[in-house]
C-alpha cells in the first residue's frame, strides 16, 4: 500500500502554501498510525513464534483485523483528500508500506514452523481473509483520493495483491504441508494448555479464534444424531462422543495435523495496509 510514486507526482506542481493545514491530514494520519502500530505488533509475534498453539499471534491477528475493520468506516466518512493531504501523509504511508511488505514476507518465511504444528492451511486462510479486507479498505480509500492519483493507486493495489499472492504461495502445498499428526494434542501447546480438535477452514464459514465458534465443548452425555439416534449408531462408531450435525447441515471435514482457524472470516470487511496503499 504505497503512495511513494503517486505522492511524488502529486508533489510536482502543488502550489498550496506551507502554512495551510490539510483538511483531512489529522484524520488520515491517525488511521495510518493505528494500522501501522497494529501491523507492527502482529509482525513481531510472527517473528517470536517458535511453535505450539500460536495464542499470542492469534490475538495480534484479531487486533489487526479489528483496527482495519474500524478504518473502513473512517474512510467512508472522510471527505475527499486534496493534493496537500497526500503530501502530509507521505512519510507515514512509506513506513506503512514497508511494514506491510515485511509482515507478509515474515509470515511466509515462518511456513516451516506452521507446518510442524499443523497450521499451514489455517494461516493461509487468514492471509486470504486479510487480502479480502485489504481490497475492501483500498476501495473505500481510493474513492477519496484526487483524480490525478487514481491510476497510480490502482497500480499500488496490484502490487499489494502480488505481496499477498507470494505469502499464500509460501503457505500452500507443496511448499507448506501440515505434518501428519503434527497438530498439538490436548495439553500440548508448548505451554501446557491444550486446544480442542480442529476443523477444515472454509472461505465462507471460517469464524476466527476470537469467537471460538466451530469448536464445540465436549458433550457430557451421549450426543444425539439424526432423528434422536445416538451419534455413531449404525456407522460402526460405537459410543463416539463426536456430535453429529442435524440433517441439512454440512459435516466439517477434519484435517490431519491442522490447528484451529488462525483468524476470523471478515470477508471484505476491512482494510490492511492503510490509506497509504502500504505493502
Short mmCIF file of C-alpha atoms in Angstrom, two decimals:
data_model
loop_
_atom_site.label_atom_id
_atom_site.label_comp_id
_atom_site.label_asym_id
_atom_site.label_seq_id
_atom_site.Cartn_x
_atom_site.Cartn_y
_atom_site.Cartn_z
CA UNK A 1 0.00 0.00 0.00
CA UNK A 2 2.48 2.52 -1.08
CA UNK A 3 1.91 6.04 -2.10
CA UNK A 4 5.52 6.61 -2.96
CA UNK A 5 5.06 7.08 -6.71
CA UNK A 6 1.69 8.75 -6.51
CA UNK A 7 2.81 11.13 -3.80
CA UNK A 8 5.93 12.14 -5.69
CA UNK A 9 3.93 13.02 -8.77
CA UNK A 10 1.31 14.85 -6.75
CA UNK A 11 4.06 16.93 -5.19
CA UNK A 12 5.06 18.27 -8.58
CA UNK A 13 3.03 21.32 -9.39
CA UNK A 14 1.43 21.57 -5.94
CA UNK A 15 1.03 25.26 -5.18
CA UNK A 16 -0.59 25.10 -1.75
CA UNK A 17 1.07 27.38 0.77
CA UNK A 18 3.07 25.66 3.51
CA UNK A 19 1.03 27.29 6.28
CA UNK A 20 -2.27 25.86 5.00
CA UNK A 21 -3.29 22.85 7.07
CA UNK A 22 -4.56 19.91 5.00
CA UNK A 23 -8.23 19.28 5.83
CA UNK A 24 -8.02 15.58 6.50
CA UNK A 25 -4.38 15.13 7.44
CA UNK A 26 -5.11 14.56 11.13
CA UNK A 27 -7.86 12.01 10.48
CA UNK A 28 -5.94 10.03 7.92
CA UNK A 29 -2.67 10.24 9.86
CA UNK A 30 -4.37 8.82 12.94
CA UNK A 31 -5.82 5.99 10.86
CA UNK A 32 -2.48 5.15 9.28
CA UNK A 33 -0.69 5.23 12.63
CA UNK A 34 -3.22 2.81 14.17
CA UNK A 35 -2.79 0.36 11.31
CA UNK A 36 1.00 0.73 11.43
CA UNK A 37 1.12 0.00 15.18
CA UNK A 38 -1.21 -2.99 14.91
CA UNK A 39 0.62 -4.47 11.94
CA UNK A 40 3.99 -3.99 13.62
CA UNK A 41 2.66 -5.84 16.66
CA UNK A 42 1.40 -8.72 14.50
CA UNK A 43 4.73 -8.91 12.68
CA UNK A 44 6.62 -9.03 15.98
CA UNK A 45 4.53 -12.00 17.10
CA UNK A 46 5.24 -13.78 13.82
CA UNK A 47 8.96 -13.35 14.47
CA UNK A 48 8.59 -14.56 18.07
CA UNK A 49 6.58 -17.66 17.17
CA UNK A 50 8.58 -20.85 17.82
CA UNK A 51 5.87 -23.49 17.58
CA UNK A 52 2.90 -24.83 19.50
CA UNK A 53 -0.52 -23.26 19.62
CA UNK A 54 0.04 -19.64 18.45
CA UNK A 55 -2.13 -17.92 21.07
CA UNK A 56 -0.24 -14.61 21.07
CA UNK A 57 -0.11 -14.48 17.28
CA UNK A 58 -3.82 -15.25 17.11
CA UNK A 59 -4.62 -12.33 19.42
CA UNK A 60 -2.39 -9.97 17.45
CA UNK A 61 -4.16 -11.01 14.26
CA UNK A 62 -7.57 -10.40 15.80
CA UNK A 63 -6.45 -6.94 16.89
CA UNK A 64 -5.19 -6.15 13.39
CA UNK A 65 -8.48 -7.23 11.84
CA UNK A 66 -10.41 -5.06 14.33
CA UNK A 67 -8.31 -1.98 13.58
CA UNK A 68 -8.62 -2.47 9.84
CA UNK A 69 -12.38 -3.04 10.08
CA UNK A 70 -12.90 0.16 12.04
CA UNK A 71 -10.80 2.02 9.48
CA UNK A 72 -13.23 1.19 6.68
CA UNK A 73 -15.96 3.28 8.29
CA UNK A 74 -13.47 6.06 8.91
CA UNK A 75 -12.54 6.09 5.23
CA UNK A 76 -16.17 6.09 4.09
CA UNK A 77 -16.97 9.10 6.30
CA UNK A 78 -13.87 11.05 5.32
CA UNK A 79 -14.09 13.97 2.92
CA UNK A 80 -12.19 13.77 -0.37
CA UNK A 81 -8.46 14.28 0.00
CA UNK A 82 -6.53 17.11 -1.58
CA UNK A 83 -3.05 17.02 -3.08
CA UNK A 84 -1.81 18.72 0.09
CA UNK A 85 -3.39 15.98 2.23
CA UNK A 86 -1.47 13.38 0.25
CA UNK A 87 1.79 15.24 0.76
CA UNK A 88 1.23 15.38 4.51
CA UNK A 89 0.69 11.63 4.86
CA UNK A 90 3.52 10.55 2.53
CA UNK A 91 6.19 9.87 5.22
CA UNK A 92 3.87 7.70 7.31
CA UNK A 93 2.48 5.96 4.24
CA UNK A 94 6.01 4.95 3.25
CA UNK A 95 6.60 3.45 6.70
CA UNK A 96 3.31 1.58 6.48
CA UNK A 97 4.23 0.30 3.03
CA UNK A 98 7.47 -1.13 4.39
CA UNK A 99 5.99 -2.84 7.45
CA UNK A 100 3.15 -4.29 5.39
CA UNK A 101 5.51 -5.91 2.92
CA UNK A 102 7.71 -7.14 5.79
CA UNK A 103 4.76 -8.66 7.64
CA UNK A 104 3.65 -10.70 4.63
CA UNK A 105 7.21 -11.84 3.95
CA UNK A 106 7.82 -12.83 7.57
CA UNK A 107 4.62 -14.82 7.85
CA UNK A 108 5.53 -16.65 4.65
CA UNK A 109 9.05 -17.35 5.94
CA UNK A 110 7.54 -18.89 9.09
CA UNK A 111 5.87 -21.62 7.00
CA UNK A 112 8.12 -24.45 8.31
CA UNK A 113 7.10 -23.66 11.89
CA UNK A 114 3.43 -23.57 10.97
CA UNK A 115 3.80 -26.85 9.09
CA UNK A 116 5.37 -28.56 12.09
CA UNK A 117 2.44 -27.54 14.27
CA UNK A 118 -0.20 -28.34 11.67
CA UNK A 119 -1.27 -24.76 10.97
CA UNK A 120 -0.30 -24.11 7.33
CA UNK A 121 -3.81 -24.28 5.91
CA UNK A 122 -5.23 -22.09 8.63
CA UNK A 123 -2.61 -19.36 8.42
CA UNK A 124 -3.16 -19.47 4.67
CA UNK A 125 -6.88 -18.93 5.28
CA UNK A 126 -6.04 -15.92 7.45
CA UNK A 127 -3.93 -14.42 4.66
CA UNK A 128 -6.80 -14.92 2.22
CA UNK A 129 -9.22 -13.12 4.53
CA UNK A 130 -6.72 -10.37 5.21
CA UNK A 131 -6.40 -9.89 1.46
CA UNK A 132 -10.17 -9.52 1.16
CA UNK A 133 -10.09 -6.97 3.97
CA UNK A 134 -7.31 -5.13 2.19
CA UNK A 135 -9.32 -4.93 -1.02
CA UNK A 136 -12.31 -3.51 0.87
CA UNK A 137 -10.10 -0.91 2.52
CA UNK A 138 -8.47 0.04 -0.77
CA UNK A 139 -11.86 0.53 -2.40
CA UNK A 140 -13.11 2.76 0.41
CA UNK A 141 -9.99 4.94 0.37
CA UNK A 142 -9.32 5.00 -3.36
CA UNK A 143 -12.54 6.94 -3.81
CA UNK A 144 -11.21 9.71 -1.58
CA UNK A 145 -8.00 10.42 -3.47
CA UNK A 146 -7.61 13.14 -6.10
CA UNK A 147 -8.40 12.20 -9.67
CA UNK A 148 -4.77 12.56 -10.69
CA UNK A 149 -3.73 9.79 -8.27
CA UNK A 150 -6.38 7.21 -9.20
CA UNK A 151 -4.30 5.41 -11.84
CA UNK A 152 -1.30 5.10 -9.56
CA UNK A 153 -3.47 3.96 -6.68
CA UNK A 154 -4.76 1.13 -8.85
CA UNK A 155 -1.20 0.07 -9.64
CA UNK A 156 -0.37 0.01 -5.94
CA UNK A 157 -3.38 -2.21 -5.31
CA UNK A 158 -1.98 -4.63 -7.87
CA UNK A 159 1.41 -4.52 -6.14
CA UNK A 160 -0.25 -5.33 -2.83
CA UNK A 161 -2.10 -8.23 -4.42
CA UNK A 162 1.29 -9.53 -5.51
CA UNK A 163 2.59 -9.50 -1.92
CA UNK A 164 -0.45 -11.47 -0.79
CA UNK A 165 0.00 -13.96 -3.62
CA UNK A 166 3.60 -14.58 -2.55
CA UNK A 167 2.56 -15.15 1.07
CA UNK A 168 -0.20 -17.54 0.04
CA UNK A 169 2.19 -19.49 -2.19
CA UNK A 170 4.64 -19.86 0.71
CA UNK A 171 1.86 -21.22 2.92
CA UNK A 172 0.35 -23.60 0.35
CA UNK A 173 1.32 -27.12 -0.77
CA UNK A 174 3.79 -28.29 -1.83
CA UNK A 175 5.83 -25.61 -0.06
CA UNK A 176 3.92 -25.75 3.22
CA UNK A 177 2.28 -29.05 4.18
CA UNK A 178 0.88 -29.73 7.63
CA UNK A 179 2.85 -32.52 9.30
CA UNK A 180 0.78 -35.69 9.75
CA UNK A 181 -0.07 -35.95 13.41
CA UNK A 182 1.70 -32.65 13.98
CA UNK A 183 -1.25 -30.82 15.46
CA UNK A 184 -0.93 -30.29 19.21
CA UNK A 185 -2.96 -32.67 21.29
CA UNK A 186 -4.83 -31.73 24.45
CA UNK A 187 -2.34 -30.35 26.97
CA UNK A 188 0.32 -29.83 24.29
CA UNK A 189 0.56 -26.26 23.06
CA UNK A 190 4.11 -25.70 24.17
CA UNK A 191 2.84 -24.06 27.35
CA UNK A 192 0.78 -26.86 28.87
CA UNK A 193 -2.57 -25.67 27.57
CA UNK A 194 -4.40 -27.86 25.12
CA UNK A 195 -6.79 -26.88 22.36
CA UNK A 196 -9.84 -28.74 21.04
CA UNK A 197 -9.89 -30.69 17.80
CA UNK A 198 -9.59 -28.73 14.61
CA UNK A 199 -11.81 -28.46 11.55
CA UNK A 200 -11.16 -27.69 7.91
CA UNK A 201 -11.37 -23.91 7.34
CA UNK A 202 -13.91 -22.58 4.87
CA UNK A 203 -13.50 -19.33 2.98
CA UNK A 204 -17.13 -18.51 3.69
CA UNK A 205 -17.72 -20.01 7.13
CA UNK A 206 -14.38 -19.75 8.95
CA UNK A 207 -15.10 -17.97 12.23
CA UNK A 208 -11.97 -16.88 13.96
CA UNK A 209 -10.49 -17.88 17.18
CA UNK A 210 -11.98 -14.67 18.58
CA UNK A 211 -15.45 -16.23 18.71
CA UNK A 212 -14.49 -19.85 19.27
CA UNK A 213 -17.38 -20.93 17.03
CA UNK A 214 -16.89 -24.22 15.27
CA UNK A 215 -15.12 -25.77 18.26
CA UNK A 216 -17.88 -27.35 20.40
CA UNK A 217 -17.43 -28.29 24.03
CA UNK A 218 -17.00 -31.98 24.76
CA UNK A 219 -20.56 -33.29 25.40
CA UNK A 220 -21.36 -34.55 28.89
CA UNK A 221 -23.98 -37.03 27.73
CA UNK A 222 -24.40 -39.30 24.75
CA UNK A 223 -24.70 -36.93 21.75
CA UNK A 224 -27.73 -37.44 19.57
CA UNK A 225 -27.53 -37.89 15.83
CA UNK A 226 -30.30 -37.51 13.29
CA UNK A 227 -33.81 -38.50 14.42
CA UNK A 228 -32.65 -38.86 18.03
CA UNK A 229 -30.25 -41.74 17.29
CA UNK A 230 -27.04 -41.77 19.34
CA UNK A 231 -24.01 -40.48 17.43
CA UNK A 232 -22.27 -43.26 15.53
CA UNK A 233 -25.29 -45.58 15.62
CA UNK A 234 -25.20 -47.92 12.68
CA UNK A 235 -21.95 -46.43 11.44
CA UNK A 236 -19.53 -48.61 13.37
CA UNK A 237 -18.51 -45.77 15.64
CA UNK A 238 -19.70 -47.32 18.90
CA UNK A 239 -20.02 -44.80 21.69
CA UNK A 240 -18.45 -41.94 19.79
CA UNK A 241 -18.58 -38.62 21.57
CA UNK A 242 -18.32 -36.64 18.36
CA UNK A 243 -21.53 -34.58 17.91
CA UNK A 244 -23.35 -35.24 14.66
CA UNK A 245 -24.79 -32.33 12.64
CA UNK A 246 -28.53 -32.21 12.09
CA UNK A 247 -29.82 -33.26 8.71
CA UNK A 248 -29.34 -30.46 6.21
CA UNK A 249 -26.22 -29.12 7.85
CA UNK A 250 -22.80 -29.83 6.29
CA UNK A 251 -20.42 -32.02 8.23
CA UNK A 252 -17.00 -30.42 8.79
CA UNK A 253 -14.17 -32.47 7.36
CA UNK A 254 -11.36 -32.79 9.90
CA UNK A 255 -7.83 -32.09 8.76
CA UNK A 256 -4.89 -34.21 9.85
CA UNK A 257 -2.35 -32.20 11.72
CA UNK A 258 -4.27 -28.95 11.35
CA UNK A 259 -4.82 -26.38 14.06
CA UNK A 260 -7.71 -24.02 14.72
CA UNK A 261 -8.51 -21.47 12.10
CA UNK A 262 -5.98 -18.78 12.75
CA UNK A 263 -8.18 -15.77 12.26
CA UNK A 264 -11.76 -14.72 11.58
CA UNK A 265 -13.51 -14.64 8.24
CA UNK A 266 -14.20 -10.99 7.71
CA UNK A 267 -14.85 -11.36 4.01
CA UNK A 268 -14.10 -7.99 2.54
CA UNK A 269 -14.99 -6.32 5.82
CA UNK A 270 -12.00 -4.11 6.39
CA UNK A 271 -8.59 -2.99 5.47
CA UNK A 272 -4.97 -3.91 5.64
CA UNK A 273 -2.25 -1.54 4.95
CA UNK A 274 -3.68 1.85 5.42
CA UNK A 275 -4.89 4.59 3.19
CA UNK A 276 -1.35 4.89 2.04
CA UNK A 277 -1.64 1.78 -0.05
CA UNK A 278 1.12 0.31 2.06
CA UNK A 279 2.67 -3.15 1.43
#
